Short mmCIF file of C-alpha atoms in Angstrom, two decimals:
data_model
loop_
_atom_site.label_atom_id
_atom_site.label_comp_id
_atom_site.label_asym_id
_atom_site.label_seq_id
_atom_site.Cartn_x
_atom_site.Cartn_y
_atom_site.Cartn_z
CA MET A 1 0.03 0.15 0.12
CA HIS A 2 2.72 2.12 0.44
CA GLU A 3 4.69 1.62 -2.42
CA GLU A 4 1.61 2.18 -4.26
CA LYS A 5 1.55 6.10 -2.43
CA ARG A 6 5.04 6.39 -3.21
CA HIS A 7 4.70 5.16 -6.66
CA ARG A 8 1.48 7.16 -7.20
CA PHE A 9 2.88 10.90 -5.82
CA GLY A 10 6.19 10.61 -7.89
CA LYS A 11 4.21 9.88 -10.96
CA GLN A 12 2.19 13.01 -9.94
CA LEU A 13 5.73 15.23 -9.01
CA MET A 14 7.13 14.09 -12.79
CA GLY A 15 3.88 14.98 -13.85
CA MET A 16 3.59 18.61 -12.52
CA ILE A 17 7.16 19.15 -13.22
CA PHE A 18 6.52 18.37 -16.92
CA LEU A 19 3.48 20.60 -17.22
CA TYR A 20 5.91 23.61 -15.33
CA VAL A 21 8.48 23.00 -17.98
CA ILE A 22 5.99 23.09 -20.74
CA PHE A 23 4.17 26.79 -19.27
CA ILE A 24 7.54 27.77 -19.00
CA LEU A 25 8.63 27.32 -22.86
CA ILE A 26 5.41 28.56 -23.68
CA GLY A 27 6.26 32.08 -21.31
CA ILE A 28 9.59 32.40 -22.85
CA LEU A 29 8.18 32.19 -26.60
CA LEU A 30 5.55 34.76 -24.92
CA ALA A 31 7.92 37.16 -24.35
CA HIS A 32 8.84 37.81 -28.46
CA ALA A 33 4.55 38.54 -28.84
CA PRO A 34 4.01 41.96 -30.42
CA VAL A 35 2.51 43.51 -27.25
CA GLN A 36 1.65 47.26 -28.98
CA LYS A 37 -1.03 45.53 -31.40
CA LEU A 38 -2.40 43.44 -27.45
CA GLY A 39 -3.01 46.55 -26.82
CA LEU A 40 -0.85 45.96 -23.70
CA SER A 41 1.72 47.71 -21.60
CA GLU A 42 5.14 46.06 -20.71
CA ASN A 43 4.18 46.03 -17.37
CA VAL A 44 0.79 44.35 -17.88
CA PHE A 45 1.89 41.79 -20.12
CA LEU A 46 5.17 40.75 -18.16
CA ASN A 47 2.87 39.97 -14.93
CA LEU A 48 0.94 37.97 -17.40
CA ARG A 49 3.48 35.90 -18.61
CA MET A 50 4.39 35.42 -14.81
CA PHE A 51 1.39 34.39 -13.57
CA PHE A 52 0.73 32.24 -16.96
CA ILE A 53 4.18 30.08 -16.03
CA PHE A 54 3.34 29.94 -12.14
CA LEU A 55 -0.22 29.86 -12.06
CA GLY A 56 -0.81 28.48 -15.33
CA PRO A 57 -0.14 24.91 -14.47
CA VAL A 58 -2.35 25.01 -11.45
CA TYR A 59 -5.61 26.53 -13.38
CA LEU A 60 -4.61 23.23 -15.98
CA MET A 61 -5.25 21.00 -12.91
CA VAL A 62 -8.18 22.06 -11.37
CA PHE A 63 -10.00 21.81 -15.01
CA CYS A 64 -8.40 18.49 -15.50
CA LYS A 65 -9.99 17.72 -11.57
CA ILE A 66 -13.46 19.57 -12.51
CA ILE A 67 -13.74 17.77 -15.96
CA GLY A 68 -13.27 14.62 -13.87
CA ILE A 69 -16.10 14.57 -11.99
CA ILE A 70 -18.36 15.57 -14.22
CA LYS A 71 -17.36 12.29 -16.21
CA GLN A 72 -17.52 10.35 -13.16
CA GLN A 73 -21.13 11.78 -12.89
CA THR A 74 -22.09 10.79 -17.12
CA LYS A 75 -20.78 7.21 -16.32
CA GLY A 76 -22.83 7.07 -13.55
CA GLU A 77 -21.06 7.19 -10.68
CA ARG A 78 -23.46 9.57 -8.37
CA ASP A 79 -22.64 8.02 -5.53
CA LYS A 80 -19.51 10.06 -4.99
CA PRO A 81 -20.20 13.58 -3.52
CA VAL A 82 -19.90 16.15 -6.34
CA PHE A 83 -20.79 19.35 -5.23
CA VAL A 84 -18.25 19.80 -2.50
CA PRO A 85 -15.07 19.29 -4.42
CA LEU A 86 -16.40 21.38 -7.55
CA ALA A 87 -16.86 24.44 -5.59
CA VAL A 88 -13.60 24.18 -3.84
CA TYR A 89 -12.08 24.02 -7.73
CA LEU A 90 -14.25 26.51 -8.25
CA LEU A 91 -13.53 28.87 -5.35
CA ILE A 92 -9.45 28.16 -6.14
CA LEU A 93 -9.95 29.23 -9.59
CA GLU A 94 -12.33 32.50 -8.42
CA SER A 95 -9.14 33.22 -5.62
CA MET A 96 -6.44 33.34 -8.10
CA THR A 97 -8.56 35.34 -10.79
CA LEU A 98 -8.86 37.86 -8.12
CA LEU A 99 -4.97 37.78 -7.31
CA ILE A 100 -4.15 38.35 -11.03
CA CYS A 101 -6.74 41.03 -11.74
CA ILE A 102 -5.70 42.61 -8.88
CA VAL A 103 -1.41 42.70 -9.79
CA THR A 104 -1.88 43.46 -12.61
CA PHE A 105 -5.09 45.27 -13.44
CA ALA A 106 -4.56 47.52 -10.46
CA PRO A 107 -6.86 49.26 -9.65
CA LEU A 108 -10.00 47.38 -10.04
CA SER A 109 -13.14 49.38 -10.14
CA GLN A 110 -15.71 49.09 -7.83
CA THR A 111 -18.10 46.74 -10.24
CA ILE A 112 -15.88 44.25 -10.64
CA SER A 113 -14.76 44.39 -7.16
CA VAL A 114 -17.57 43.63 -5.26
CA ALA A 115 -18.74 41.61 -8.35
CA PHE A 116 -15.49 39.57 -7.53
CA ILE A 117 -16.15 39.33 -3.48
CA LEU A 118 -19.87 38.31 -4.10
CA THR A 119 -18.93 35.20 -6.10
CA ILE A 120 -16.18 34.30 -3.80
CA ALA A 121 -18.58 34.74 -0.64
CA LEU A 122 -21.35 32.68 -2.56
CA THR A 123 -18.83 29.49 -3.61
CA GLY A 124 -17.66 30.08 0.13
CA ILE A 125 -21.60 29.99 1.54
CA LEU A 126 -22.10 27.00 -0.33
CA ILE A 127 -19.72 25.23 0.59
CA ILE A 128 -20.99 25.09 3.81
CA LEU A 129 -24.27 24.95 3.58
CA VAL A 130 -24.84 22.35 0.77
CA PRO A 131 -23.01 19.37 3.17
CA PHE A 132 -25.25 20.56 5.93
CA PHE A 133 -28.26 20.49 4.43
CA SER A 134 -27.30 17.26 2.44
CA ALA A 135 -26.58 15.65 5.24
CA PHE A 136 -30.32 16.99 7.47
CA THR A 137 -31.86 15.55 3.46
CA ALA A 138 -30.02 11.93 4.41
CA ALA A 139 -31.19 11.60 8.59
CA TYR A 140 -34.33 12.91 7.70
CA LYS A 141 -34.57 10.23 4.41
CA GLY A 142 -33.56 7.58 6.72
CA ASP A 143 -35.69 8.89 10.40
CA LYS A 144 -38.80 8.94 7.49
CA LYS A 145 -37.86 4.84 6.82
CA THR A 146 -37.28 3.99 10.31
CA TYR A 147 -40.46 5.03 11.46
CA ARG A 148 -42.09 3.86 8.27
CA GLU A 149 -40.90 0.67 8.84
CA GLN A 150 -41.81 0.98 12.89
CA ARG A 151 -45.39 1.61 12.23
CA GLU A 152 -45.99 -1.35 9.56
CA ARG A 153 -44.72 -3.68 12.62
CA GLU A 154 -47.30 -1.89 15.07
CA LYS A 155 -50.31 -2.64 11.74
CA ALA A 156 -48.64 -6.18 11.66
CA SER A 157 -49.02 -6.59 15.78
CA VAL A 158 -52.29 -5.32 15.49
CA LEU A 159 -53.43 -7.48 12.69
CA GLN A 160 -51.88 -10.53 14.76
CA THR A 161 -54.85 -9.94 17.61
CA GLU A 162 -57.76 -9.60 14.86
CA GLY A 163 -57.65 -6.04 14.62
CA ILE A 164 -58.80 -4.12 11.48
CA VAL A 165 -56.39 -1.37 10.80
CA MET A 166 -58.17 1.44 8.34
CA GLU A 167 -55.85 4.21 6.29
CA SER A 168 -55.97 6.72 4.48
CA ASP A 169 -57.13 5.10 0.52
CA PRO A 170 -54.79 7.35 -1.89
CA VAL A 171 -58.14 8.05 -4.51
CA LEU A 172 -60.29 9.13 -1.64
CA ARG A 173 -57.75 11.18 -0.04
CA LYS A 174 -57.33 12.88 -3.62
CA GLY A 175 -60.94 13.69 -3.67
CA TYR A 176 -60.94 15.08 0.02
CA LEU A 177 -58.20 17.60 -1.05
CA LYS A 178 -60.07 18.83 -4.03
CA LEU A 179 -62.22 21.37 -1.81
CA PRO A 180 -59.35 23.08 0.52
CA ARG A 181 -57.13 22.86 -2.75
CA GLN A 182 -59.80 25.05 -4.81
CA LEU A 183 -60.54 27.41 -2.14
CA CYS A 184 -56.64 28.37 -1.66
CA LEU A 185 -55.39 28.21 -5.16
CA LEU A 186 -58.71 28.87 -6.77
CA VAL A 187 -60.96 31.26 -5.29
CA CYS A 188 -58.94 33.25 -3.41
CA PRO A 189 -56.98 34.24 -6.90
CA ALA A 190 -60.01 34.10 -9.18
CA ILE A 191 -61.63 37.19 -6.66
CA PHE A 192 -58.36 38.82 -6.44
CA ILE A 193 -58.27 39.26 -10.20
CA LEU A 194 -62.30 40.28 -10.73
CA CYS A 195 -61.79 42.50 -8.21
CA ALA A 196 -58.70 43.69 -9.63
CA CYS A 197 -60.32 44.18 -13.24
CA VAL A 198 -63.35 46.34 -11.48
CA LEU A 199 -60.82 48.59 -9.95
CA PHE A 200 -59.03 49.08 -13.42
CA LEU A 201 -62.33 49.62 -15.15
CA THR A 202 -63.46 52.00 -12.64
CA ARG A 203 -60.48 53.66 -12.56
CA ASP A 204 -61.40 56.85 -14.38
CA GLY A 205 -65.06 57.48 -12.53
CA MET A 206 -65.57 59.89 -9.59
CA PRO A 207 -64.31 59.47 -6.50
CA THR A 208 -67.64 60.08 -4.57
CA GLY A 209 -70.93 58.51 -5.75
CA ALA A 210 -72.13 54.60 -6.86
CA ILE A 211 -68.66 54.26 -8.07
CA GLY A 212 -66.55 55.88 -5.06
CA LEU A 213 -69.04 53.55 -3.18
CA LEU A 214 -67.78 50.37 -5.43
CA ARG A 215 -64.69 50.76 -5.39
CA GLN A 216 -64.79 50.98 -2.19
CA ILE A 217 -66.38 47.70 -1.36
CA ILE A 218 -64.51 45.99 -4.20
CA MET A 219 -60.86 47.43 -2.13
CA GLU A 220 -62.14 45.74 1.35
CA VAL A 221 -62.97 42.82 -0.69
CA VAL A 222 -59.95 42.88 -1.92
CA LEU A 223 -57.95 42.89 1.45
CA ALA A 224 -60.52 39.89 3.23
CA ASP A 225 -59.14 37.74 0.50
CA MET A 226 -56.24 38.59 1.21
CA VAL A 227 -55.79 38.11 4.72
CA SER A 228 -57.98 34.69 4.29
CA PHE A 229 -55.64 33.66 1.86
CA ILE A 230 -53.57 32.48 5.05
CA PRO A 231 -56.07 30.70 6.90
CA LEU A 232 -57.40 28.93 3.84
CA LEU A 233 -53.71 27.24 3.24
CA GLY A 234 -53.28 26.36 6.63
CA TYR A 235 -56.74 24.59 5.94
CA TRP A 236 -55.63 23.04 2.90
CA ALA A 237 -52.03 22.09 4.91
CA SER A 238 -54.52 20.52 7.65
CA CYS A 239 -56.63 18.29 5.70
CA SER A 240 -53.58 17.06 3.94
CA GLY A 241 -51.66 16.15 6.97
CA THR A 242 -54.31 14.47 8.67
CA SER A 243 -55.55 12.30 6.19
CA LEU A 244 -51.66 11.38 5.50
CA VAL A 245 -51.10 10.30 8.73
CA GLN A 246 -54.43 9.03 10.08
CA ARG A 247 -54.82 5.26 11.85
CA LEU A 248 -58.16 4.34 13.02
CA ILE A 249 -57.54 0.90 14.54
CA LEU A 250 -60.37 -0.97 15.48
CA SER A 251 -59.49 -3.75 18.30
CA PRO A 252 -61.01 -6.21 20.71
CA ASP A 253 -60.12 -3.48 22.84
CA GLY A 254 -62.11 -0.74 21.62
CA LEU A 255 -61.47 1.96 19.16
CA THR A 256 -57.82 3.72 18.54
CA TYR A 257 -57.33 7.00 16.59
CA THR A 258 -53.58 7.92 15.86
CA GLY A 259 -51.38 10.07 13.54
CA TYR A 260 -48.32 12.11 14.28
CA SER A 261 -46.97 15.66 13.10
CA GLY A 262 -43.30 16.97 12.18
CA SER A 263 -40.21 14.25 11.87
CA MET A 264 -37.38 13.45 13.55
CA GLU A 265 -36.17 15.37 17.14
CA GLU A 266 -39.82 17.06 16.49
CA ARG A 267 -42.24 14.56 16.10
CA VAL A 268 -45.50 14.78 17.83
CA GLU A 269 -47.45 11.37 17.91
CA TYR A 270 -51.06 11.60 19.30
CA GLU A 271 -52.88 8.56 20.17
CA TYR A 272 -56.59 8.98 20.84
CA ARG A 273 -58.02 5.89 22.42
CA LEU A 274 -62.32 5.80 23.22
CA ILE A 275 -63.17 5.51 26.41
CA ARG A 276 -66.99 6.31 26.23
CA LEU A 277 -68.88 7.09 23.05
CA ASP A 278 -71.44 9.94 23.59
CA ALA A 279 -72.78 10.29 19.80
CA TRP A 280 -70.95 9.88 16.45
CA GLN A 281 -72.02 11.19 12.92
CA MET A 282 -70.91 10.65 9.00
CA GLY A 283 -70.42 14.01 6.96
CA LYS A 284 -69.81 14.48 4.02
CA ARG A 285 -66.03 15.17 4.67
CA SER A 286 -65.75 13.73 7.95
CA ILE A 287 -66.76 11.15 10.49
CA ARG A 288 -67.54 13.11 13.91
CA ILE A 289 -66.96 10.49 16.94
CA GLN A 290 -68.07 12.55 20.17
CA GLY A 291 -67.14 10.87 23.64
CA SER A 292 -64.14 10.46 25.97
CA PHE A 293 -60.99 9.48 24.96
CA ASP A 294 -57.47 9.03 26.79
CA LYS A 295 -55.05 11.15 24.92
CA ILE A 296 -51.54 9.89 24.63
CA THR A 297 -48.77 11.88 23.51
CA ARG A 298 -45.12 11.18 22.49
CA ASP A 299 -42.37 13.67 21.55
CA PHE A 300 -38.30 13.42 21.40
CA ALA A 301 -38.75 14.38 25.71
CA GLY A 302 -40.98 11.31 26.73
CA HIS A 303 -45.25 10.66 26.55
CA SER A 304 -48.26 11.81 28.87
CA ARG A 305 -51.64 10.34 29.28
CA ARG A 306 -54.64 12.27 29.94
CA ARG A 307 -58.20 12.27 29.67
CA VAL A 308 -60.20 14.11 27.63
CA VAL A 309 -63.62 15.03 26.09
CA LYS A 310 -63.61 15.33 22.97
CA ASN A 311 -64.98 15.78 19.40
CA LEU A 312 -63.04 13.44 16.97
CA ARG A 313 -63.21 14.62 13.16
CA VAL A 314 -61.99 11.84 11.16
CA PRO A 315 -61.50 12.71 7.30
CA ARG A 316 -63.67 10.20 5.38
CA THR A 317 -60.45 8.96 3.10
CA PHE A 318 -61.26 5.02 4.28
CA THR A 319 -62.95 2.88 1.47
CA GLU A 320 -66.74 1.93 1.02
CA LYS A 321 -66.43 -1.52 2.90
CA GLN A 322 -63.90 0.09 5.87
CA GLU A 323 -66.86 2.41 6.14
CA ARG A 324 -69.15 -0.14 7.08
CA ILE A 325 -67.26 -1.44 8.87
CA LEU A 326 -66.92 0.99 11.01
CA VAL A 327 -70.15 2.03 11.08
CA GLY A 328 -71.41 -1.38 12.72
CA PHE A 329 -68.54 -0.97 15.12
CA LEU A 330 -70.05 2.45 16.02
CA GLU A 331 -73.62 1.61 16.19
CA ARG A 332 -73.38 -1.01 19.21
CA TYR A 333 -71.89 1.94 20.91
CA THR A 334 -75.13 4.15 20.78
CA ASP A 335 -78.89 3.54 20.33
CA LYS A 336 -79.65 6.40 18.07
CA PRO A 337 -76.74 7.13 15.42
CA VAL A 338 -76.93 9.81 12.61
CA ILE A 339 -75.95 9.48 9.55
CA CYS A 340 -75.19 10.87 6.24
CA THR A 341 -74.90 8.84 3.08
CA ASP A 342 -73.43 11.43 0.95
CA LYS A 343 -69.82 10.46 -0.20
CA ILE A 344 -66.24 12.41 -0.42
#
């Protein structure tokens, strides 16, 4: 191993010496170039030749490294880190170019100086931030996979005890999210555009009278529309998250509704175990289960348990067969259920 490293180092050293010999010879030949025709002074041309001789091989090696990394990606070697080495080589190129410009063309204009500083600073920041976000993304994906496997084990354990696990059907969930999505992305923008058109058409109207009153009402509608966008967005996010993670378990022990929010150290798991059923109702978009529950909350710090009286609303994203099973289960706990047969 050591012999192989010494051999590789010797080859690299010989290659470096060969490059410098080539660049020195080219630099000597450049001394006979017609400087006046190039529009450069003797001092500027001398500095460029010196930098060409001393930094030219470094530039060439850095470019070769960049091309080598790109070739690795083209060949499908995508498991190797790419961005950080590329950014480091770019930072080297930027720093050397700034040094050459400062020595050769000083003083630099403010615009060029700011451009160099911003470019170097941005590259340095990316070198720091990209590995951080890459590590976070890898940890997030690993945690997500581990937690998904844990939930599958819990599901299998319930099924072994002859319980029933009800989870959201993807097709029904898509239909369930249609209303909040349309309210957020269609209704609010449509009202805003309509009001903007009315204001544009009445821009030359009198500030008083019917036109003025109309414009004032339209402005209030626009303000209300802008303010309502945030709660509608929150409603959409709540419907999306709840319907995605919900799980309703029917077992010999009773009914349990579970879910979670967040991920990794910020994950909070919640569990509602039905103790007493007071009433239930099958609505258009949700199943309302009213009664007393044992609420169990688990997070990174530990868990808590308390008795709550709650009107639990379960999104109707279960299959029709599962809903019939749930209705049959609930009917055993109450005499007069209120049932609405409307689907999503």
